Amino acid sequence: MTRAPNMPPPIEEPWPAVCLVRPQMGENIGAVARVMLNFGLTGLRLMAPRDRWPNPKAQAVAVGADRVLDAARVDWKLEDALADATLVVAATARPRGMEKPVWGPREAAEKLRAAIAVGERPVVMFGPEAAGLETEEVARAEAILTLPVNPGFASLNLAQTVAVFAFAYAEARQGADAPAWFHGGDSPPATYEELENMFLHLESELERGRFFHPLDKAPLMKRNLRTIFLRARLTQQEAQTMRGVIKALTIGRGGRKRED
Amino acid sequence: MTRAPNMPPPIEEPWPAVCLVRPQMGENIGAVARVMLNFGLTGLRLMAPRDRWPNPKAQAVAVGADRVLDAARVDWKLEDALADATLVVAATARPRGMEKPVWGPREAAEKLRAAIAVGERPVVMFGPEAAGLETEEVARAEAILTLPVNPGFASLNLAQTVAVFAFAYAEARQGADAPAWFHGGDSPPATYEELENMFLHLESELERGRFFHPLDKAPLMKRNLRTIFLRARLTQQEAQTMRGVIKALTIGRGGRKRED
């Protein structure tokens, strides 16, 4: 996906922060940094990464998100990594016997967005690749983030988990506005009259081509043809194009001279 | 994330299918297979993968999703990869100058879910790592899937893009009533192949009518024509009707004899 024209300015928000707890593979750390920045998040924390930091493998995978890696905080105790947080969320499958709110990505995103709006500093913890967060770590969180995974194959890649969360957060940032429908203003929609003229042109040429038979079916056939083009919601430009199509298809045919 | 107790049975759904167009890195193909199965999708298609297939690097990354890889269809032409599809969606940044519906992941998920409920076979295309889908490839789609990325850093990893889509789809699966899309079942939707044959018929007749001039504009003009009919989402019956329309409009014209 490349940058489209007329897009708004870059988004770089430090909250919610993403805290990777005991991450193992540099590649995953790099992929997390990249997808965080893809969705406008920049606050990365590493709690006790397995390998030496900075990690060249992370750099290689982060592509253009080096600055997220460079600014990443490294801590060796979870208390330190979470010290300034006002709200901690743990990404994990729903744990038994812990009475905490359990949020899906969308719900979590909305809660966090609301919290940030009133000055909170939320941190979302993600556990290590193989084992996930330990019960003691989950216990530190105010809430659980859980993903609607296939019960038959629930083991998500670390960076994919962060991707889903970061996406849901970006969606919450946009608010309720769905992406605009297609009449982007490149060409205004055709008017009823323009469409009607196009239909009449098409129908008269089809009559010359003996398309409407048996004759008593003609009204139904015309209606069905209109349905196709109405559904397409033609622009002005497209309605003109269709007039050109009809002309080009009928040019040079012998019928007109005989019938006129 | 590990499997929690009392979870419902595994989810494995063949539609929507995911079609990776000219994918380059085996690791990404494996990561796509894994995250598809994480969210209950199993229909993977590879159009002209760069490296030899099967690809050991893909196997290594797919972890437990080998069966998605093993069942992956490989095609060398996009027409073949899409032949049986009744609805094609292209994942790309919003293209200028193409009048197609543009959907966010959630909206796409809801539309596709509704389409599948009435018997459609949707395929979502994702382009190669570096460059994304080409304009000609996007032109084949009925709709665009676009992600709410940071305009300052929009380049998403391929597997992350699929992850976000597959997650949104899983969420829609859980969700209640998706808004119905329009194929009410009166006639089944036209397949990609049926539409393609209709387009080729129309284009060849338009060429005889000297519609495409100047000649260097022909690809753009063809794309715009396809856009109109793709947007209308023709049924099988309607695609046949359009074939009849083209025949009726071109019948009796003198061109064929001179040129044949």
PDB file of C-alpha atoms in Angstrom, chain A:
ATOM      1  CA  MET A   1       0.000   0.000   0.000  1.00  0.00           C
ATOM      2  CA  THR A   2       1.460   3.293  -1.003  1.00  0.00           C
ATOM      3  CA  ARG A   3       0.623   6.787   0.054  1.00  0.00           C
ATOM      4  CA  ALA A   4      -2.431   8.134  -1.652  1.00  0.00           C
ATOM      5  CA  PRO A   5      -2.654  11.773  -2.624  1.00  0.00           C
ATOM      6  CA  ASN A   6      -4.596  14.251  -0.532  1.00  0.00           C
ATOM      7  CA  MET A   7      -4.071  12.212   2.600  1.00  0.00           C
ATOM      8  CA  PRO A   8      -3.975  13.969   5.936  1.00  0.00           C
ATOM      9  CA  PRO A   9      -0.677  14.547   7.802  1.00  0.00           C
ATOM     10  CA  PRO A  10       1.260  11.756   9.551  1.00  0.00           C
ATOM     11  CA  ILE A  11      -0.032  10.378  12.830  1.00  0.00           C
ATOM     12  CA  GLU A  12       2.389   9.683  15.673  1.00  0.00           C
ATOM     13  CA  GLU A  13       0.855   9.147  19.081  1.00  0.00           C
ATOM     14  CA  PRO A  14       2.745   7.985  22.150  1.00  0.00           C
ATOM     15  CA  TRP A  15      -0.313   6.504  23.877  1.00  0.00           C
ATOM     16  CA  PRO A  16      -1.388   3.816  24.253  1.00  0.00           C
ATOM     17  CA  ALA A  17       2.112   2.393  24.642  1.00  0.00           C
ATOM     18  CA  VAL A  18       2.844  -1.176  23.586  1.00  0.00           C
ATOM     19  CA  CYS A  19       4.916  -3.182  26.054  1.00  0.00           C
ATOM     20  CA  LEU A  20       6.474  -6.417  24.776  1.00  0.00           C
ATOM     21  CA  VAL A  21       7.134  -8.627  27.773  1.00  0.00           C
ATOM     22  CA  ARG A  22      10.188 -10.892  27.397  1.00  0.00           C
ATOM     23  CA  PRO A  23      10.119 -10.802  23.592  1.00  0.00           C
ATOM     24  CA  GLN A  24      12.318 -13.419  21.970  1.00  0.00           C
ATOM     25  CA  MET A  25      12.835 -12.775  18.276  1.00  0.00           C
ATOM     26  CA  GLY A  26      14.256  -9.527  16.981  1.00  0.00           C
ATOM     27  CA  GLU A  27      12.264 -10.002  13.798  1.00  0.00           C
ATOM     28  CA  ASN A  28       9.053  -9.843  15.771  1.00  0.00           C
ATOM     29  CA  ILE A  29      10.135  -6.711  17.617  1.00  0.00           C
ATOM     30  CA  GLY A  30      10.888  -5.052  14.287  1.00  0.00           C
ATOM     31  CA  ALA A  31       7.565  -6.163  12.831  1.00  0.00           C
ATOM     32  CA  VAL A  32       5.772  -4.775  15.879  1.00  0.00           C
ATOM     33  CA  ALA A  33       7.509  -1.400  15.475  1.00  0.00           C
ATOM     34  CA  ARG A  34       6.571  -1.286  11.813  1.00  0.00           C
ATOM     35  CA  VAL A  35       2.909  -2.092  12.296  1.00  0.00           C
ATOM     36  CA  MET A  36       2.635   0.270  15.270  1.00  0.00           C
ATOM     37  CA  LEU A  37       3.781   3.142  13.093  1.00  0.00           C
ATOM     38  CA  ASN A  38       1.538   1.924  10.251  1.00  0.00           C
ATOM     39  CA  PHE A  39      -1.339   2.658  12.569  1.00  0.00           C
ATOM     40  CA  GLY A  40       0.117   5.789  14.130  1.00  0.00           C
ATOM     41  CA  LEU A  41       1.485   4.467  17.444  1.00  0.00           C
ATOM     42  CA  THR A  42       5.029   5.225  18.577  1.00  0.00           C
ATOM     43  CA  GLY A  43       5.323   4.266  22.269  1.00  0.00           C
ATOM     44  CA  LEU A  44       7.210   0.953  22.383  1.00  0.00           C
ATOM     45  CA  ARG A  45       8.544  -0.633  25.550  1.00  0.00           C
ATOM     46  CA  LEU A  46      10.606  -3.775  25.824  1.00  0.00           C
ATOM     47  CA  MET A  47      10.586  -5.637  29.105  1.00  0.00           C
ATOM     48  CA  ALA A  48      13.596  -7.981  29.345  1.00  0.00           C
ATOM     49  CA  PRO A  49      14.130  -8.773  25.654  1.00  0.00           C
ATOM     50  CA  ARG A  50      15.886 -12.116  25.261  1.00  0.00           C
ATOM     51  CA  ASP A  51      18.589 -10.849  22.899  1.00  0.00           C
ATOM     52  CA  ARG A  52      21.036  -7.990  23.115  1.00  0.00           C
ATOM     53  CA  TRP A  53      19.538  -4.586  22.427  1.00  0.00           C
ATOM     54  CA  PRO A  54      19.714  -2.798  19.970  1.00  0.00           C
ATOM     55  CA  ASN A  55      19.033  -5.804  17.780  1.00  0.00           C
ATOM     56  CA  PRO A  56      20.049  -5.696  14.081  1.00  0.00           C
ATOM     57  CA  LYS A  57      17.342  -8.211  13.174  1.00  0.00           C
ATOM     58  CA  ALA A  58      14.716  -5.874  14.546  1.00  0.00           C
ATOM     59  CA  GLN A  59      16.174  -2.993  12.555  1.00  0.00           C
ATOM     60  CA  ALA A  60      16.079  -5.027   9.350  1.00  0.00           C
ATOM     61  CA  VAL A  61      12.397  -5.853   9.699  1.00  0.00           C
ATOM     62  CA  ALA A  62      11.217  -2.471  10.943  1.00  0.00           C
ATOM     63  CA  VAL A  63      11.867  -0.973   7.484  1.00  0.00           C
ATOM     64  CA  GLY A  64      11.015   2.727   7.886  1.00  0.00           C
ATOM     65  CA  ALA A  65       9.983   2.522  11.525  1.00  0.00           C
ATOM     66  CA  ASP A  66      13.509   2.746  12.924  1.00  0.00           C
ATOM     67  CA  ARG A  67      12.611   5.729  15.011  1.00  0.00           C
ATOM     68  CA  VAL A  68      10.061   3.675  16.925  1.00  0.00           C
ATOM     69  CA  LEU A  69      12.813   1.164  17.705  1.00  0.00           C
ATOM     70  CA  ASP A  70      15.379   3.854  18.513  1.00  0.00           C
ATOM     71  CA  ALA A  71      13.009   5.479  20.970  1.00  0.00           C
ATOM     72  CA  ALA A  72      11.956   2.169  22.534  1.00  0.00           C
ATOM     73  CA  ARG A  73      12.318   2.032  26.289  1.00  0.00           C
ATOM     74  CA  VAL A  74      14.043  -1.031  27.686  1.00  0.00           C
ATOM     75  CA  ASP A  75      13.362  -2.153  31.225  1.00  0.00           C
ATOM     76  CA  TRP A  76      14.312  -5.256  33.120  1.00  0.00           C
ATOM     77  CA  LYS A  77      11.520  -5.348  35.630  1.00  0.00           C
ATOM     78  CA  LEU A  78       7.850  -5.213  34.761  1.00  0.00           C
ATOM     79  CA  GLU A  79       7.237  -2.731  37.578  1.00  0.00           C
ATOM     80  CA  ASP A  80       9.616  -0.323  35.870  1.00  0.00           C
ATOM     81  CA  ALA A  81       8.135  -0.851  32.427  1.00  0.00           C
ATOM     82  CA  LEU A  82       4.672  -0.058  33.766  1.00  0.00           C
ATOM     83  CA  ALA A  83       5.656   2.555  36.316  1.00  0.00           C
ATOM     84  CA  ASP A  84       4.131   5.580  34.627  1.00  0.00           C
ATOM     85  CA  ALA A  85       1.069   3.809  33.262  1.00  0.00           C
ATOM     86  CA  THR A  86      -2.323   4.806  34.605  1.00  0.00           C
ATOM     87  CA  LEU A  87      -4.110   1.903  32.953  1.00  0.00           C
ATOM     88  CA  VAL A  88      -2.644  -1.503  32.097  1.00  0.00           C
ATOM     89  CA  VAL A  89      -4.189  -3.948  29.687  1.00  0.00           C
ATOM     90  CA  ALA A  90      -2.923  -7.508  29.167  1.00  0.00           C
ATOM     91  CA  ALA A  91      -3.307  -9.248  25.810  1.00  0.00           C
ATOM     92  CA  THR A  92      -4.090 -12.881  26.507  1.00  0.00           C
ATOM     93  CA  ALA A  93      -6.639 -15.582  25.987  1.00  0.00           C
ATOM     94  CA  ARG A  94      -9.338 -15.161  28.554  1.00  0.00           C
ATOM     95  CA  PRO A  95      -7.963 -16.381  31.824  1.00  0.00           C
ATOM     96  CA  ARG A  96     -10.062 -18.446  34.164  1.00  0.00           C
ATOM     97  CA  GLY A  97     -10.673 -17.240  37.636  1.00  0.00           C
ATOM     98  CA  MET A  98      -9.684 -13.618  37.113  1.00  0.00           C
ATOM     99  CA  GLU A  99     -12.493 -11.190  37.488  1.00  0.00           C
ATOM    100  CA  LYS A 100     -11.354  -8.531  35.103  1.00  0.00           C
ATOM    101  CA  PRO A 101     -13.066  -6.842  32.241  1.00  0.00           C
ATOM    102  CA  VAL A 102     -12.421  -8.744  29.012  1.00  0.00           C
ATOM    103  CA  TRP A 103     -12.331  -6.583  25.905  1.00  0.00           C
ATOM    104  CA  GLY A 104     -12.184  -7.389  22.232  1.00  0.00           C
ATOM    105  CA  PRO A 105      -9.894  -5.190  20.143  1.00  0.00           C
ATOM    106  CA  ARG A 106     -12.601  -2.754  19.191  1.00  0.00           C
ATOM    107  CA  GLU A 107     -13.883  -2.381  22.716  1.00  0.00           C
ATOM    108  CA  ALA A 108     -10.354  -2.016  24.059  1.00  0.00           C
ATOM    109  CA  ALA A 109      -9.579   0.619  21.468  1.00  0.00           C
ATOM    110  CA  GLU A 110     -12.625   2.638  22.395  1.00  0.00           C
ATOM    111  CA  LYS A 111     -11.940   2.407  26.123  1.00  0.00           C
ATOM    112  CA  LEU A 112      -8.306   3.398  25.676  1.00  0.00           C
ATOM    113  CA  ARG A 113      -9.186   6.265  23.407  1.00  0.00           C
ATOM    114  CA  ALA A 114     -11.649   7.569  25.960  1.00  0.00           C
ATOM    115  CA  ALA A 115      -9.079   7.156  28.724  1.00  0.00           C
ATOM    116  CA  ILE A 116      -6.420   9.053  26.791  1.00  0.00           C
ATOM    117  CA  ALA A 117      -8.891  11.836  26.118  1.00  0.00           C
ATOM    118  CA  VAL A 118      -9.088  12.455  29.850  1.00  0.00           C
ATOM    119  CA  GLY A 119      -5.329  12.365  30.340  1.00  0.00           C
ATOM    120  CA  GLU A 120      -4.621   8.699  31.070  1.00  0.00           C
ATOM    121  CA  ARG A 121      -1.461   6.886  29.982  1.00  0.00           C
ATOM    122  CA  PRO A 122      -2.452   3.345  29.023  1.00  0.00           C
ATOM    123  CA  VAL A 123       0.015   0.554  28.345  1.00  0.00           C
ATOM    124  CA  VAL A 124      -0.937  -2.679  26.605  1.00  0.00           C
ATOM    125  CA  MET A 125       1.228  -5.708  27.451  1.00  0.00           C
ATOM    126  CA  PHE A 126       1.898  -8.522  25.004  1.00  0.00           C
ATOM    127  CA  GLY A 127       3.598 -11.712  26.158  1.00  0.00           C
ATOM    128  CA  PRO A 128       6.509 -13.643  24.642  1.00  0.00           C
ATOM    129  CA  GLU A 129       6.117 -15.664  21.450  1.00  0.00           C
ATOM    130  CA  ALA A 130       5.736 -19.177  22.719  1.00  0.00           C
ATOM    131  CA  ALA A 131       4.130 -18.985  26.108  1.00  0.00           C
ATOM    132  CA  GLY A 132       2.322 -15.674  26.341  1.00  0.00           C
ATOM    133  CA  LEU A 133       2.012 -13.690  29.544  1.00  0.00           C
ATOM    134  CA  GLU A 134       2.312 -15.471  32.860  1.00  0.00           C
ATOM    135  CA  THR A 135      -0.576 -15.436  35.257  1.00  0.00           C
ATOM    136  CA  GLU A 136       1.319 -13.097  37.575  1.00  0.00           C
ATOM    137  CA  GLU A 137       1.838 -10.675  34.753  1.00  0.00           C
ATOM    138  CA  VAL A 138      -1.789 -10.773  33.678  1.00  0.00           C
ATOM    139  CA  ALA A 139      -2.730 -10.142  37.271  1.00  0.00           C
ATOM    140  CA  ARG A 140      -1.157  -6.684  37.063  1.00  0.00           C
ATOM    141  CA  ALA A 141      -3.568  -5.549  34.396  1.00  0.00           C
ATOM    142  CA  GLU A 142      -6.821  -3.717  34.897  1.00  0.00           C
ATOM    143  CA  ALA A 143      -8.321  -5.406  31.871  1.00  0.00           C
ATOM    144  CA  ILE A 144      -7.813  -8.216  29.387  1.00  0.00           C
ATOM    145  CA  LEU A 145      -7.513  -7.769  25.650  1.00  0.00           C
ATOM    146  CA  THR A 146      -8.528 -10.906  23.804  1.00  0.00           C
ATOM    147  CA  LEU A 147      -8.881 -11.622  20.089  1.00  0.00           C
ATOM    148  CA  PRO A 148     -11.720 -13.522  18.374  1.00  0.00           C
ATOM    149  CA  VAL A 149      -9.456 -16.372  17.296  1.00  0.00           C
ATOM    150  CA  ASN A 150     -10.355 -19.752  15.878  1.00  0.00           C
ATOM    151  CA  PRO A 151     -10.598 -22.099  18.869  1.00  0.00           C
ATOM    152  CA  GLY A 152      -9.017 -24.752  16.662  1.00  0.00           C
ATOM    153  CA  PHE A 153      -5.886 -22.724  15.971  1.00  0.00           C
ATOM    154  CA  ALA A 154      -5.519 -19.923  18.469  1.00  0.00           C
ATOM    155  CA  SER A 155      -1.762 -19.415  18.510  1.00  0.00           C
ATOM    156  CA  LEU A 156      -1.228 -15.961  17.009  1.00  0.00           C
ATOM    157  CA  ASN A 157       2.102 -14.551  15.970  1.00  0.00           C
ATOM    158  CA  LEU A 158       3.169 -11.728  18.298  1.00  0.00           C
ATOM    159  CA  ALA A 159       3.380  -9.058  15.622  1.00  0.00           C
ATOM    160  CA  GLN A 160       0.016 -10.120  14.180  1.00  0.00           C
ATOM    161  CA  THR A 161      -1.571  -9.684  17.584  1.00  0.00           C
ATOM    162  CA  VAL A 162      -0.159  -6.185  17.869  1.00  0.00           C
ATOM    163  CA  ALA A 163      -1.250  -5.499  14.276  1.00  0.00           C
ATOM    164  CA  VAL A 164      -4.844  -6.320  15.086  1.00  0.00           C
ATOM    165  CA  PHE A 165      -4.814  -4.171  18.197  1.00  0.00           C
ATOM    166  CA  ALA A 166      -3.130  -1.244  16.444  1.00  0.00           C
ATOM    167  CA  PHE A 167      -5.598  -1.469  13.572  1.00  0.00           C
ATOM    168  CA  ALA A 168      -8.550  -1.473  15.942  1.00  0.00           C
ATOM    169  CA  TYR A 169      -7.036   1.547  17.648  1.00  0.00           C
ATOM    170  CA  ALA A 170      -6.624   3.388  14.346  1.00  0.00           C
ATOM    171  CA  GLU A 171     -10.222   2.644  13.545  1.00  0.00           C
ATOM    172  CA  ALA A 172     -11.348   4.050  16.866  1.00  0.00           C
ATOM    173  CA  ARG A 173      -9.249   7.142  16.161  1.00  0.00           C
ATOM    174  CA  GLN A 174     -11.141   7.733  12.944  1.00  0.00           C
ATOM    175  CA  GLY A 175     -14.336   7.552  14.884  1.00  0.00           C
ATOM    176  CA  ALA A 176     -17.620   6.417  13.540  1.00  0.00           C
ATOM    177  CA  ASP A 177     -17.046   7.654  10.013  1.00  0.00           C
ATOM    178  CA  ALA A 178     -16.909   4.763   7.639  1.00  0.00           C
ATOM    179  CA  PRO A 179     -14.810   5.187   4.506  1.00  0.00           C
ATOM    180  CA  ALA A 180     -16.585   7.329   1.978  1.00  0.00           C
ATOM    181  CA  TRP A 181     -18.704   5.689  -0.676  1.00  0.00           C
ATOM    182  CA  PHE A 182     -17.471   5.847  -4.174  1.00  0.00           C
ATOM    183  CA  HIS A 183     -18.680   9.080  -5.673  1.00  0.00           C
ATOM    184  CA  GLY A 184     -15.450  10.791  -4.790  1.00  0.00           C
ATOM    185  CA  GLY A 185     -16.166  13.827  -6.914  1.00  0.00           C
ATOM    186  CA  ASP A 186     -14.019  12.728  -9.846  1.00  0.00           C
ATOM    187  CA  SER A 187     -17.161  13.062 -11.888  1.00  0.00           C
ATOM    188  CA  PRO A 188     -20.626  14.063 -10.672  1.00  0.00           C
ATOM    189  CA  PRO A 189     -23.352  11.427 -10.798  1.00  0.00           C
ATOM    190  CA  ALA A 190     -25.480  11.322 -13.912  1.00  0.00           C
ATOM    191  CA  THR A 191     -28.828  13.045 -13.622  1.00  0.00           C
ATOM    192  CA  TYR A 192     -32.054  11.210 -14.111  1.00  0.00           C
ATOM    193  CA  GLU A 193     -32.449  12.960 -17.449  1.00  0.00           C
ATOM    194  CA  GLU A 194     -29.027  11.938 -18.685  1.00  0.00           C
ATOM    195  CA  LEU A 195     -29.748   8.355 -17.769  1.00  0.00           C
ATOM    196  CA  GLU A 196     -33.147   8.481 -19.389  1.00  0.00           C
ATOM    197  CA  ASN A 197     -31.658   9.755 -22.636  1.00  0.00           C
ATOM    198  CA  MET A 198     -29.100   7.015 -22.558  1.00  0.00           C
ATOM    199  CA  PHE A 199     -31.808   4.373 -22.034  1.00  0.00           C
ATOM    200  CA  LEU A 200     -33.910   5.748 -24.887  1.00  0.00           C
ATOM    201  CA  HIS A 201     -30.904   5.710 -27.185  1.00  0.00           C
ATOM    202  CA  LEU A 202     -30.105   2.132 -26.210  1.00  0.00           C
ATOM    203  CA  GLU A 203     -33.689   0.959 -26.519  1.00  0.00           C
ATOM    204  CA  SER A 204     -34.231   2.479 -29.953  1.00  0.00           C
ATOM    205  CA  GLU A 205     -31.098   0.821 -31.249  1.00  0.00           C
ATOM    206  CA  LEU A 206     -32.110  -2.469 -29.703  1.00  0.00           C
ATOM    207  CA  GLU A 207     -35.477  -2.245 -31.371  1.00  0.00           C
ATOM    208  CA  ARG A 208     -33.742  -1.898 -34.703  1.00  0.00           C
ATOM    209  CA  GLY A 209     -31.725  -5.001 -33.843  1.00  0.00           C
ATOM    210  CA  ARG A 210     -34.963  -6.930 -33.083  1.00  0.00           C
ATOM    211  CA  PHE A 211     -33.798  -7.465 -29.485  1.00  0.00           C
ATOM    212  CA  PHE A 212     -37.228  -7.193 -27.917  1.00  0.00           C
ATOM    213  CA  HIS A 213     -39.077 -10.321 -28.809  1.00  0.00           C
ATOM    214  CA  PRO A 214     -41.608 -11.591 -28.123  1.00  0.00           C
ATOM    215  CA  LEU A 215     -42.959  -8.069 -28.212  1.00  0.00           C
ATOM    216  CA  ASP A 216     -45.136  -8.420 -25.139  1.00  0.00           C
ATOM    217  CA  LYS A 217     -41.983  -9.077 -23.098  1.00  0.00           C
ATOM    218  CA  ALA A 218     -40.448  -5.758 -24.192  1.00  0.00           C
ATOM    219  CA  PRO A 219     -41.503  -3.735 -21.127  1.00  0.00           C
ATOM    220  CA  LEU A 220     -40.000  -6.333 -18.791  1.00  0.00           C
ATOM    221  CA  MET A 221     -36.810  -6.562 -20.822  1.00  0.00           C
ATOM    222  CA  LYS A 222     -36.428  -2.797 -20.788  1.00  0.00           C
ATOM    223  CA  ARG A 223     -36.955  -2.716 -17.071  1.00  0.00           C
ATOM    224  CA  ASN A 224     -34.281  -5.355 -16.562  1.00  0.00           C
ATOM    225  CA  LEU A 225     -31.811  -3.400 -18.662  1.00  0.00           C
ATOM    226  CA  ARG A 226     -32.456  -0.248 -16.706  1.00  0.00           C
ATOM    227  CA  THR A 227     -31.937  -2.147 -13.489  1.00  0.00           C
ATOM    228  CA  ILE A 228     -28.406  -3.041 -14.521  1.00  0.00           C
ATOM    229  CA  PHE A 229     -27.379   0.525 -15.215  1.00  0.00           C
ATOM    230  CA  LEU A 230     -29.234   2.079 -12.329  1.00  0.00           C
ATOM    231  CA  ARG A 231     -27.494  -0.267  -9.982  1.00  0.00           C
ATOM    232  CA  ALA A 232     -24.143   0.833 -11.339  1.00  0.00           C
ATOM    233  CA  ARG A 233     -24.919   4.444 -10.364  1.00  0.00           C
ATOM    234  CA  LEU A 234     -23.289   5.948 -13.438  1.00  0.00           C
ATOM    235  CA  THR A 235     -21.436   9.216 -13.339  1.00  0.00           C
ATOM    236  CA  GLN A 236     -22.083  11.855 -15.975  1.00  0.00           C
ATOM    237  CA  GLN A 237     -18.874  10.848 -17.665  1.00  0.00           C
ATOM    238  CA  GLU A 238     -19.873   7.194 -17.690  1.00  0.00           C
ATOM    239  CA  ALA A 239     -23.301   7.926 -19.121  1.00  0.00           C
ATOM    240  CA  GLN A 240     -21.570   9.749 -21.974  1.00  0.00           C
ATOM    241  CA  THR A 241     -19.190   6.836 -22.402  1.00  0.00           C
ATOM    242  CA  MET A 242     -22.163   4.511 -22.751  1.00  0.00           C
ATOM    243  CA  ARG A 243     -23.640   6.731 -25.439  1.00  0.00           C
ATOM    244  CA  GLY A 244     -20.344   6.406 -27.293  1.00  0.00           C
ATOM    245  CA  VAL A 245     -20.423   2.641 -26.817  1.00  0.00           C
ATOM    246  CA  ILE A 246     -23.864   2.393 -28.351  1.00  0.00           C
ATOM    247  CA  LYS A 247     -22.799   4.521 -31.306  1.00  0.00           C
ATOM    248  CA  ALA A 248     -19.668   2.495 -31.875  1.00  0.00           C
ATOM    249  CA  LEU A 249     -21.552  -0.784 -31.727  1.00  0.00           C
ATOM    250  CA  THR A 250     -24.208   0.320 -34.177  1.00  0.00           C
ATOM    251  CA  ILE A 251     -22.025   2.184 -36.605  1.00  0.00           C
ATOM    252  CA  GLY A 252     -22.131   0.959 -40.162  1.00  0.00           C
ATOM    253  CA  ARG A 253     -24.967  -1.433 -39.764  1.00  0.00           C
ATOM    254  CA  GLY A 254     -27.309  -1.669 -42.647  1.00  0.00           C
ATOM    255  CA  GLY A 255     -30.580  -1.368 -40.793  1.00  0.00           C
ATOM    256  CA  ARG A 256     -30.978   2.363 -40.652  1.00  0.00           C
ATOM    257  CA  LYS A 257     -31.098   2.917 -44.390  1.00  0.00           C
ATOM    258  CA  ARG A 258     -33.685   0.247 -44.953  1.00  0.00           C
ATOM    259  CA  GLU A 259     -35.932   1.428 -42.183  1.00  0.00           C
ATOM    260  CA  ASP A 260     -35.628   5.215 -42.417  1.00  0.00           C
TER     261      ASP A 260
END
